[in-house]
Coordinates of C-alpha atoms and ligand atoms in Angstrom, one line a residue:
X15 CA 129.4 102.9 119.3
X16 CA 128.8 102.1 115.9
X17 CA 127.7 105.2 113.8
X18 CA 124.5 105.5 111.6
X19 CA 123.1 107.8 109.0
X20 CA 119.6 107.4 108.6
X21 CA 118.5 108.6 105.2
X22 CA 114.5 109.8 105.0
X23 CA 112.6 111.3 108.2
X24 CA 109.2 109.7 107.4
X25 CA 108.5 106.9 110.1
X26 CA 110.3 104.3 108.7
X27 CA 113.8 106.2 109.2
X28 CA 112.4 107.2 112.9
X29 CA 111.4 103.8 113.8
X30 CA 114.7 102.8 112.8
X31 CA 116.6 105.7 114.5
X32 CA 114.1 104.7 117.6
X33 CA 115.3 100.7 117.5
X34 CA 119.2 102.2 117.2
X35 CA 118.9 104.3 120.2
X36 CA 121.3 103.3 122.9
X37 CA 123.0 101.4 119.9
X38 CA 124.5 103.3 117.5
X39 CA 125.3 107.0 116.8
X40 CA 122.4 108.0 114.6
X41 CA 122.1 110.8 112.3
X42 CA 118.9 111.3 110.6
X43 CA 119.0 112.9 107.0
X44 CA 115.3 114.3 106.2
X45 CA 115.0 117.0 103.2
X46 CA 111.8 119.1 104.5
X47 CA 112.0 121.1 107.3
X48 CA 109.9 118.6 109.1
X49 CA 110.2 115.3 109.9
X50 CA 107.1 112.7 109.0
X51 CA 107.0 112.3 105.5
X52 CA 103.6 111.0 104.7
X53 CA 102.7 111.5 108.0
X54 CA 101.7 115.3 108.7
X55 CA 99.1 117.0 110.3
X56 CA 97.5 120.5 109.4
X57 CA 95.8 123.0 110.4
X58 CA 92.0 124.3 108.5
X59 CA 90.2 126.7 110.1
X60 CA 92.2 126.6 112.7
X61 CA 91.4 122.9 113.1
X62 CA 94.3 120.0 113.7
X63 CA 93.5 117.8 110.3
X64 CA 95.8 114.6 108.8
X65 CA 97.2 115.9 105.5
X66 CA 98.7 112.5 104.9
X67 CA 97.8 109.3 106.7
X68 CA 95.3 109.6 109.7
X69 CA 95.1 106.3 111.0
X70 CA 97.5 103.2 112.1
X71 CA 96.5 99.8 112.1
X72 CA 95.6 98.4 114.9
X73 CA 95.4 94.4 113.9
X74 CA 99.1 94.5 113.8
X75 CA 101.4 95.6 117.1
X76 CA 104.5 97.7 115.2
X77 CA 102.7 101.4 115.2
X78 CA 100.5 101.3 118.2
X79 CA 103.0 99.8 120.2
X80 CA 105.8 102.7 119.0
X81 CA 103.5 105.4 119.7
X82 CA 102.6 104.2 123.3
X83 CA 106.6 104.2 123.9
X84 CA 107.2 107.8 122.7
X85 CA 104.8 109.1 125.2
X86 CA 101.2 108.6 122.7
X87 CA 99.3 105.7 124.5
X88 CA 96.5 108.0 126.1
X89 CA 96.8 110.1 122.8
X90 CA 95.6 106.7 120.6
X91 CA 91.8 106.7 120.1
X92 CA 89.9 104.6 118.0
X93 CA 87.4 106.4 114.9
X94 CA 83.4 105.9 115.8
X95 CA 82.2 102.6 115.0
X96 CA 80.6 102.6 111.5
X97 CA 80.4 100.3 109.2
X98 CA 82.5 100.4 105.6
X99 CA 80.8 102.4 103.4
X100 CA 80.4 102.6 99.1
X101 CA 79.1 104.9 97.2
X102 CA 77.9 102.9 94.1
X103 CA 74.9 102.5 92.3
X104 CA 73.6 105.9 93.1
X105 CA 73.8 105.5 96.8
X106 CA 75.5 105.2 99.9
X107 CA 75.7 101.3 100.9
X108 CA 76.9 99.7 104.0
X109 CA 80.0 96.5 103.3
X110 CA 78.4 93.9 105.6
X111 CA 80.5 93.1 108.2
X112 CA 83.0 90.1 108.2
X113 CA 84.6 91.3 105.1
X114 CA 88.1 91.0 104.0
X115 CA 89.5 93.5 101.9
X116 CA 86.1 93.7 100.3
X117 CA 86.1 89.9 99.7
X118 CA 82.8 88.8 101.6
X119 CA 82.5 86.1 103.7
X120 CA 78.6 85.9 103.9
X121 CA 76.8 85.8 100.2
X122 CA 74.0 86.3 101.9
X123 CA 74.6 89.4 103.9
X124 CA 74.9 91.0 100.3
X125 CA 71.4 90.8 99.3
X126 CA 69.7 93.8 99.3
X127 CA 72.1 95.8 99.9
X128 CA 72.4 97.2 96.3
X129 CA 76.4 96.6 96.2
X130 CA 75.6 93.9 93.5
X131 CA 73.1 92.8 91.0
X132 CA 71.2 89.7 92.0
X133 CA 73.0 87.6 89.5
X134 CA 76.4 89.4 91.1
X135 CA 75.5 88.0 94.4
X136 CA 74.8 84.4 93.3
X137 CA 77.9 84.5 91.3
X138 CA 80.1 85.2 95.0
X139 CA 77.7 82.4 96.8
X140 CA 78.3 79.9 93.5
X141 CA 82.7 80.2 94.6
X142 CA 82.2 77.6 97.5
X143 CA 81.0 75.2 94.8
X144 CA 83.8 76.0 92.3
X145 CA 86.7 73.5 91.6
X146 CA 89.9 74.6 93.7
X147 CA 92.4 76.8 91.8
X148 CA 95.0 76.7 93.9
X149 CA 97.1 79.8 93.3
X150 CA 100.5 78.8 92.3
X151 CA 102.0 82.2 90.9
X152 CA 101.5 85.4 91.7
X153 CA 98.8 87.2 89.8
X154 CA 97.0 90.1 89.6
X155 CA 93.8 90.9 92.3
X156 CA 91.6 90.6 89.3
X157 CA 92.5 87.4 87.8
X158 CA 92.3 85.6 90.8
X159 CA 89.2 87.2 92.3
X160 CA 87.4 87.5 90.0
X161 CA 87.4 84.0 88.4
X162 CA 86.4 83.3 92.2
X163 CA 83.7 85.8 92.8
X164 CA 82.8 87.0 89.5
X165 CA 83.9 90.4 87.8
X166 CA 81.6 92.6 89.3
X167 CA 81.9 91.9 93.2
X168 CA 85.7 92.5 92.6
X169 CA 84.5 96.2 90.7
X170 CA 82.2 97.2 93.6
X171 CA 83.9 95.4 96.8
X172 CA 87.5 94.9 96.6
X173 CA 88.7 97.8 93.8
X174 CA 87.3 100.5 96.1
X175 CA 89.1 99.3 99.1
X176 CA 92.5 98.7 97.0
X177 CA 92.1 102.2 96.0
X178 CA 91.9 103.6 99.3
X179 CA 94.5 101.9 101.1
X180 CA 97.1 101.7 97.8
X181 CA 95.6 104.5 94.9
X182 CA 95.8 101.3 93.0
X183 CA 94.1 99.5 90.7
X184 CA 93.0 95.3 90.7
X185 CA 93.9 94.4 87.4
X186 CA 97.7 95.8 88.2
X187 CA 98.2 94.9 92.0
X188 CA 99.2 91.6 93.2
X189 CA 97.5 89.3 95.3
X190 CA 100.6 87.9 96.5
X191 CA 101.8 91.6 97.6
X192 CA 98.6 93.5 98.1
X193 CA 96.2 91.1 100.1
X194 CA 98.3 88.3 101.5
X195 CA 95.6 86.8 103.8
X196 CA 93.4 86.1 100.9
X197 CA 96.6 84.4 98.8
X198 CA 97.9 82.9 101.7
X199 CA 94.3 80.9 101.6
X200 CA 94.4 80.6 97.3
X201 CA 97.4 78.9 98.0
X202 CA 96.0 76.1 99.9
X203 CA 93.8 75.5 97.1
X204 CA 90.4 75.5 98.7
X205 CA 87.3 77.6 98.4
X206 CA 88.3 81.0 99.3
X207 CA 84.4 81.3 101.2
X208 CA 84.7 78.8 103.9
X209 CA 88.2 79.3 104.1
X210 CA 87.5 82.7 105.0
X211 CA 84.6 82.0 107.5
X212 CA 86.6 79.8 109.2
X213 CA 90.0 82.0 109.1
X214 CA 87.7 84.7 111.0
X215 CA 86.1 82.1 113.2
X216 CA 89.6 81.3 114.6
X217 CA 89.5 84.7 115.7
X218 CA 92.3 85.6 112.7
X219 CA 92.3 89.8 112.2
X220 CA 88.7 91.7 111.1
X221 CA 89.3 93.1 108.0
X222 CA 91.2 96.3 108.0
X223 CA 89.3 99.4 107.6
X224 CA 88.1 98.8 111.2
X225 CA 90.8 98.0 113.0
X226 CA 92.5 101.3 113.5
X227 CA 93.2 103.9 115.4
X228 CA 94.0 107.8 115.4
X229 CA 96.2 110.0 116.7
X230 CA 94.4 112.8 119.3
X231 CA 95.0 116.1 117.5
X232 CA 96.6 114.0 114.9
X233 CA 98.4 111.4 113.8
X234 CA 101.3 114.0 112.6
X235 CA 102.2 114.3 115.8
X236 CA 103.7 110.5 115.9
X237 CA 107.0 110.9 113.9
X238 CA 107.6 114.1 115.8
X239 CA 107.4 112.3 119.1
X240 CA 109.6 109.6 117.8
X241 CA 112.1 111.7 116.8
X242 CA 112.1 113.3 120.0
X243 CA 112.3 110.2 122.3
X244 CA 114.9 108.4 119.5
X245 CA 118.3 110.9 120.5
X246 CA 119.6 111.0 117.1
X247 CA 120.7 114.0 115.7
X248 CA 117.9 115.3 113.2
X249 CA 119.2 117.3 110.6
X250 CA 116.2 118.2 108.4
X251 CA 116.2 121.1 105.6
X252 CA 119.1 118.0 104.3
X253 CA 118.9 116.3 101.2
X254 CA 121.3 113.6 100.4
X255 CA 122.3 113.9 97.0
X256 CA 125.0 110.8 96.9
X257 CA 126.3 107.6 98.4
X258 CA 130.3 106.9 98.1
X259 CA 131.2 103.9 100.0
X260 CA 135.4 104.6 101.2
X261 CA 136.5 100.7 101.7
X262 CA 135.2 101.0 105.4
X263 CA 132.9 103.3 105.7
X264 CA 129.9 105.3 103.4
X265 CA 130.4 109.0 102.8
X266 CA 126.9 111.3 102.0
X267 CA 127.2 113.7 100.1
X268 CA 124.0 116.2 101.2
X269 CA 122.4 119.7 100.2
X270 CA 121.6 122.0 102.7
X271 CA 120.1 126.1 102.6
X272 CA 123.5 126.6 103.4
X273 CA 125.2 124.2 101.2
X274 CA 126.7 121.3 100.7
X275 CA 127.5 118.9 103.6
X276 CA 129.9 115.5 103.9
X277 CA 129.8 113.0 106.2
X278 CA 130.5 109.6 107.2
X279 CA 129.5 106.3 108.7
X280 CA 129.8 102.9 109.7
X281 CA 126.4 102.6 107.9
X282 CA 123.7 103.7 106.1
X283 CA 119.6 103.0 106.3
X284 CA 118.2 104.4 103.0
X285 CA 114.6 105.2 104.0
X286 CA 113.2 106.4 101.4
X287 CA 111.0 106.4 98.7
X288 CA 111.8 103.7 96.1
X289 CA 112.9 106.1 93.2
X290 CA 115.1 108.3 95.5
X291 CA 116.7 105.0 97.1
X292 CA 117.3 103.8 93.5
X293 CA 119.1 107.4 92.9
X294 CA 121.6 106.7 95.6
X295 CA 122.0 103.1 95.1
X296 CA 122.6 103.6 91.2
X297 CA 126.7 104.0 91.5
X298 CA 126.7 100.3 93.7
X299 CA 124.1 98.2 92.6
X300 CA 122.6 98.5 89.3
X301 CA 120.5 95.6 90.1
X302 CA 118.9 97.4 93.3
X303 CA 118.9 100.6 91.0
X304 CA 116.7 98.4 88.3
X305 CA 114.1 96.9 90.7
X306 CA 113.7 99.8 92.4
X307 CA 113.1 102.1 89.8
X308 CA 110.5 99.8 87.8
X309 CA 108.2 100.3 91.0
X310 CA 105.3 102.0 90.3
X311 CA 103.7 105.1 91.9
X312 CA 100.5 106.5 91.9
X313 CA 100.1 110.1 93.1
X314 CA 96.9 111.4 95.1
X315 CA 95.1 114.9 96.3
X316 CA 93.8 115.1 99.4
X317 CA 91.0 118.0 99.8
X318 CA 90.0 118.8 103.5
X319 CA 86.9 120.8 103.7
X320 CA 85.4 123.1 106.8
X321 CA 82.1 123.7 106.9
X322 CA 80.6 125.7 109.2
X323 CA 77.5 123.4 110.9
X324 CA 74.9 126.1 111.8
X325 CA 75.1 127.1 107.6
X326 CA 75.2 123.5 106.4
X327 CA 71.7 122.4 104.4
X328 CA 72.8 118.9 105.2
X329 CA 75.2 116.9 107.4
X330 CA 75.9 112.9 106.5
X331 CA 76.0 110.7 109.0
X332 CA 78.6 107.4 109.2
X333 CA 82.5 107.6 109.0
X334 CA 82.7 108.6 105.0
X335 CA 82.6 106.5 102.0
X336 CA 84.7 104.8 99.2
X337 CA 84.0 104.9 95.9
X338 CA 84.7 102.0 93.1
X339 CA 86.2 103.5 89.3
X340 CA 83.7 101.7 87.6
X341 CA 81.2 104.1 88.3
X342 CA 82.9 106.9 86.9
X343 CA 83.3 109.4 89.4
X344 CA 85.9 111.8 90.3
X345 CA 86.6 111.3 94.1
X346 CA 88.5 107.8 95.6
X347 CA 87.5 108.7 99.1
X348 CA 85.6 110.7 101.5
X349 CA 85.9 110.6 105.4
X350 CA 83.9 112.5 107.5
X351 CA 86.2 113.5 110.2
X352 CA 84.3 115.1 112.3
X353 CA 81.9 112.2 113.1
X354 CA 85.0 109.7 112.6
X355 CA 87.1 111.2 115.3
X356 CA 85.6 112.3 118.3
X357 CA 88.5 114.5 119.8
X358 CA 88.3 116.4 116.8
X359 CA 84.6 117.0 116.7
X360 CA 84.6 117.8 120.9
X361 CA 87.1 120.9 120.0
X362 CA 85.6 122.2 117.1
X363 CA 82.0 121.7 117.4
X364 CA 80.6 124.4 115.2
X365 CA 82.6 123.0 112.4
X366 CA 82.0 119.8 110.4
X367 CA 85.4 118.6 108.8
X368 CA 85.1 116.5 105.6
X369 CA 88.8 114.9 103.6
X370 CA 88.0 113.7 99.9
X371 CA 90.7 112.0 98.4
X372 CA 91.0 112.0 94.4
X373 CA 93.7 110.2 92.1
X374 CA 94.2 106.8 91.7
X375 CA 97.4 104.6 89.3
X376 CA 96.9 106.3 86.1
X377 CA 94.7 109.0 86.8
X378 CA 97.7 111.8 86.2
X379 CA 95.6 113.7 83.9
X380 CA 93.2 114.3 86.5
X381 CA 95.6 115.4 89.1
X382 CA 97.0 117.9 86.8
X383 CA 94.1 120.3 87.1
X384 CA 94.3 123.1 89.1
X385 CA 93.6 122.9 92.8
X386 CA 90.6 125.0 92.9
X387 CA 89.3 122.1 89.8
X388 CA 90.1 119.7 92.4
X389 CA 88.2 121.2 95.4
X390 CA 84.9 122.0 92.8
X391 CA 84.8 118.4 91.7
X392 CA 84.7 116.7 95.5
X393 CA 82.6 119.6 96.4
X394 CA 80.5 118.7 94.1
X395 CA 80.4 114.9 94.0
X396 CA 79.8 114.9 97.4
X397 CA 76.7 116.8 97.4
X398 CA 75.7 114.2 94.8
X399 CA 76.5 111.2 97.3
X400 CA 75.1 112.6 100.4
X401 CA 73.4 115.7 99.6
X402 CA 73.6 119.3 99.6
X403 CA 76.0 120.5 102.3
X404 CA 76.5 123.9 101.0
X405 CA 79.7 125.5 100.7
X406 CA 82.6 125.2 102.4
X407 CA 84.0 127.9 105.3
X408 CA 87.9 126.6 103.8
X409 CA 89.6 124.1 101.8
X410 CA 93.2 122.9 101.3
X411 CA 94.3 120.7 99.2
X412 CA 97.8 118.7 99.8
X413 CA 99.1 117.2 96.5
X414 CA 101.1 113.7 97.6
X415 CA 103.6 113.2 94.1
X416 CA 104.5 109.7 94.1
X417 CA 103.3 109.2 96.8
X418 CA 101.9 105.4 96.8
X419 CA 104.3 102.5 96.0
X420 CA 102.2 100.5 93.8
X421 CA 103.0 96.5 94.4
X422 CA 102.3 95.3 90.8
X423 CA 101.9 91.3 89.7
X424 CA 106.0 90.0 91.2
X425 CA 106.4 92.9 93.6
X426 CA 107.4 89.6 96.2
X427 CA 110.3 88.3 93.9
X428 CA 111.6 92.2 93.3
X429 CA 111.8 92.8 97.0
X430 CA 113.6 89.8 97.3
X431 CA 116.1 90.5 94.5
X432 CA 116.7 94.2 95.8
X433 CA 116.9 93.2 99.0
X434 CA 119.8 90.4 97.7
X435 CA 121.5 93.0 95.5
X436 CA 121.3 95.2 99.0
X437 CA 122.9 92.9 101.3
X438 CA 125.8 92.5 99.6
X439 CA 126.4 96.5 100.4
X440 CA 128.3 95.9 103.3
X441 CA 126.3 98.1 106.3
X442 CA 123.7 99.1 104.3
X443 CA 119.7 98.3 105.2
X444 CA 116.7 99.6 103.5
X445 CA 113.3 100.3 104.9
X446 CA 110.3 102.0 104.0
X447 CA 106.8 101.8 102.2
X448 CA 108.2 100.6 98.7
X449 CA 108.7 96.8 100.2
X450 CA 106.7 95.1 102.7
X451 CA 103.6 97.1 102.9
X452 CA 102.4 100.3 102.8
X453 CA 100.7 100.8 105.9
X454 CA 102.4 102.8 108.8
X455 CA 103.2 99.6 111.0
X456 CA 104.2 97.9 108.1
X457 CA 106.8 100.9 107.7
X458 CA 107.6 100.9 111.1
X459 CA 108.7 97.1 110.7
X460 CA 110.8 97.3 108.1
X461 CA 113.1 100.3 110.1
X462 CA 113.1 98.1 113.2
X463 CA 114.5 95.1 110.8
X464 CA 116.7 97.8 109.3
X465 CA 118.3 98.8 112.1
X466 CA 118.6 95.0 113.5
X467 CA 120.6 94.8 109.8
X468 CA 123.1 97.2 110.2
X469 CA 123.8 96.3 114.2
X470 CA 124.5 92.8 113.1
X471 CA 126.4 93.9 109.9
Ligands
FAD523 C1 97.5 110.4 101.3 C2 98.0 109.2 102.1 C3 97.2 108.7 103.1 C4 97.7 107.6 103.7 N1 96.9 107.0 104.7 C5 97.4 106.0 105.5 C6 96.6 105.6 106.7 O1 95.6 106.2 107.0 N2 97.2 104.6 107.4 C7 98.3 103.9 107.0 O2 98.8 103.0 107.7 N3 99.1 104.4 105.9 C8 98.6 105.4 105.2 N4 99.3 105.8 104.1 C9 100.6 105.2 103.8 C10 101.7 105.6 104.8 O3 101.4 106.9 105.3 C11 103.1 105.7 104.1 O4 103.3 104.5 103.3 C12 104.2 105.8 105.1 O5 104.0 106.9 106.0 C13 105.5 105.9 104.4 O6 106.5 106.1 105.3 P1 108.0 106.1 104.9 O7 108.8 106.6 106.0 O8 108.4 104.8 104.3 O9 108.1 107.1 103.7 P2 107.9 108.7 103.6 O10 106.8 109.1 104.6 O11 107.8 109.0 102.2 O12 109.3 109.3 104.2 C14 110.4 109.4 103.4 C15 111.1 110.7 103.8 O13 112.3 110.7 103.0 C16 112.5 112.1 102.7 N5 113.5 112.1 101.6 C17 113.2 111.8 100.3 N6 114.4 111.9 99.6 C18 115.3 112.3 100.5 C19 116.7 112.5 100.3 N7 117.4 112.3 99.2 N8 117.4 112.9 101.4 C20 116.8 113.1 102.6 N9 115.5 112.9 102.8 C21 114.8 112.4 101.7 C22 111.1 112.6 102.4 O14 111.1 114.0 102.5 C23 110.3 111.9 103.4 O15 110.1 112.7 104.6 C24 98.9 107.0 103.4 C25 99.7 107.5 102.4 C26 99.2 108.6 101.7 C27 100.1 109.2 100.6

């Protein structure tokens, strides 16, 4: 059998050990002494709580379908029905349904809803009798959108969902990269409106926020189950450190607690963040190196809060909210977990669990206060959007460095050249959140593709 070193344990690098198994001696590299990457779960007041990502999308098979094989299916639960939630405007106001990505479908299901000014509202109805701009290079979210819908339903509808799914920003993402459905329909040329309406009439995915599901106790406890079920040997506590290819075979170079270690395979899946694969790739493809390096990342806080429910003054209703940067405020995100999950509320029901999320691209200054900063500012701004809750029984705040790829105006044409400059590395693949998406089954696709690579190489 052919041997394999997977590089990164997040669940790109297990979905790819999981696809090998059977295949290929694999050998998974992973620097903390867990495997899961972005995916971990926690523990607050003695409560099971997603540090990292809590939900996988359920519109698209990849993660659902790879948690049901490692043993998860009766474990995958979907979050209480609730509509999509902003805090603008001084208040908490439902997204009407049939949204995509923020972009609306109806006009009219806006009014009165006090997302957008009157004018703002007219201005989206007014894009199905707009000339056709049919987009013929990639552009930023903004520039399309908003010479669509008008400035401000891009401000209040779309920039708060970009920031909760990327930590980005709609003047740098791409449409291309960051909300294909929508350019696959600028590309035809048409009003994006009826397009839209009929695209969800034809039964094509709801948008996003709503089609996902959880983890029971956690969606931290998927990569650990994959890595169980996948037989590869999982070294974590290892850090790979370099890459030397030997004319038939690559050698790692890796760091352990006890020091360093060599070894060797037929191949090699990097599966990794995009600056640490451009690290290893530096000494054989400066091209890769290049691309991969000049991808952006935006770093985030989470800041999960227990609060005890017979002390609370107040307890919100709904599945949480997202906030857009134009108004000014501190927090990105806040998901009430407690009413969003029911497992989680059925095992600790005297406690009412809430996760703010804070730090967008560019907001480095602000994540460079001091936890406790942190946890005062969403404690805070959330007594502003949905009242006074009182103080917190505990709070812990998990810093994520780096830890959004951000796909900037071109992010399509880099993959492709990195992926170019990659093939020509003979039994080398890469995988992970820095190319195709950023979503967990996203991830989970590009390891399976990965590990097709290297079995074909
Ligand atoms: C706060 C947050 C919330 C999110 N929420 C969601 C969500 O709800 N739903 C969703 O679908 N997506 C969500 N995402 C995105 C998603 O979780 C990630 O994009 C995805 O998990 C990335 O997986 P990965 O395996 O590609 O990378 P990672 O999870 O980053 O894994 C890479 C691994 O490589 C290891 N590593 C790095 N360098 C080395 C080295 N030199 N040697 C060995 N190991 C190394 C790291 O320790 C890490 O474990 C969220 C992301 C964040 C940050």
């Amino acid at each position: 059998m052919r041997s394999v070193i997977v590089i990164g344990g997040g669940i790109s690098g297990l979905a790819a050990a999981w696809q090998l198994r059977g295949r290929a001696d694999v050998t998974v590299l992973e620097s903390h002494s867990k495997v899961g990457g972005k995916l971990r779960t926690g523990t607050i007041a003695g409560i099971a709580v997603d540090e990292g990502a809590e939900s996988l999308m359920a519109l698209r098979p990849e993660a659902v379908e790879l948690a049901a094989a490692v043993g998860l299916g009766d474990a995958l639960c979907d979050p209480a029905q609730a509509p999509t939630t902003i805090w603008t405007n001084g208040a908490l106001r439902p997204l009407p349904a049939g949204h995509v990505m923020g972009v609306p479908t109806d006009p009219q299901a806006l009014t009165g809803t006090g997302l957008l000014s009157p004018e703002g509202v007219a201005r989206v109805a007014a894009e199905e009798t707009l000339p056709a701009t049919p987009l013929t290079e990639d552009c930023s979210v903004t520039d399309y959108l908003s010479s669509r819908f008008g400035r401000e339903a891009v401000d209040r509808l779309v920039e708060p969902l970009l920031g909760g799914v990327y930590a980005g920003r709609a003047d740098r993402l791409s449409l291309r990269a960051a909300m294909p459905r929508i350019a696959a329909l600028a590309e035809q040329g048409a009003p994006l409106l009826p397009a839209l309406r009929r695209m969800k009439a034809a039964g094509a995915p709801r948008s996003a926020p709503v089609a996902v599901q959880g983890v029971v106790r956690g969606t931290g406890r998927f990569p650990q189950a994959v890595a169980r079920s996948c037989g590869a040997r999982i070294l974590t506590g290892t850090t790979a450190r370099a890459l030397q290819w030997t004319g038939n075979r690559w050698r790692v170079q890796a760091m352990t607690a006890d020091g360093a270690l060599t070894m060797e395979a037929d191949a090699v899946i990097l599966a990794l963040p995009a600056f640490a694969a451009a690290e290893l790739l530096r000494p054989h493809s400066p091209l890769a190196e290049a691309d991969l390096s000049a991808i952006p990342h935006a770093s985030t806080a989470v800041i999960t809060m227990a609060f005890s429910r017979a002390q609370a003054h107040f307890l919100p209703e709904g599945n949480g909210f997202l906030v857009p940067p134009v108004d000014g405020h501190t927090l990105k995100a806040a998901s009430f977990l407690s009413n969003k999950w029911s497992w989680l509320d059925t095992s600790s029901p005297e406690t009412f669990v809430v996760r703010a999320s804070i730090g967008r691209i560019g907001e480095d200054e602000l994540l460079a206060r001091p936890d406790r900063h942190l946890v005062r500012a969403a404690i805070a701004e959330l007594h502003h959007a949905v009242g006074p809750m009182g103080e917190p029984l505990a709070t812990r705040v998990t810093r994520w460095d780096r830890g959004l790829p951000q796909y900037g105006v071109g992010h399509r044409d880099r993959v492709t050249r990195i992926r170019e400059a990659a093939s020509k590395l003979p039994g080398l693949a890469l995988c992970g959140a820095a190319y195709e998406g950023v979503g967990v089954a996203a991830c989970v696709a590009t390891g399976r593709t990965a590990a097709h690579q290297v079995l074909s190489a």
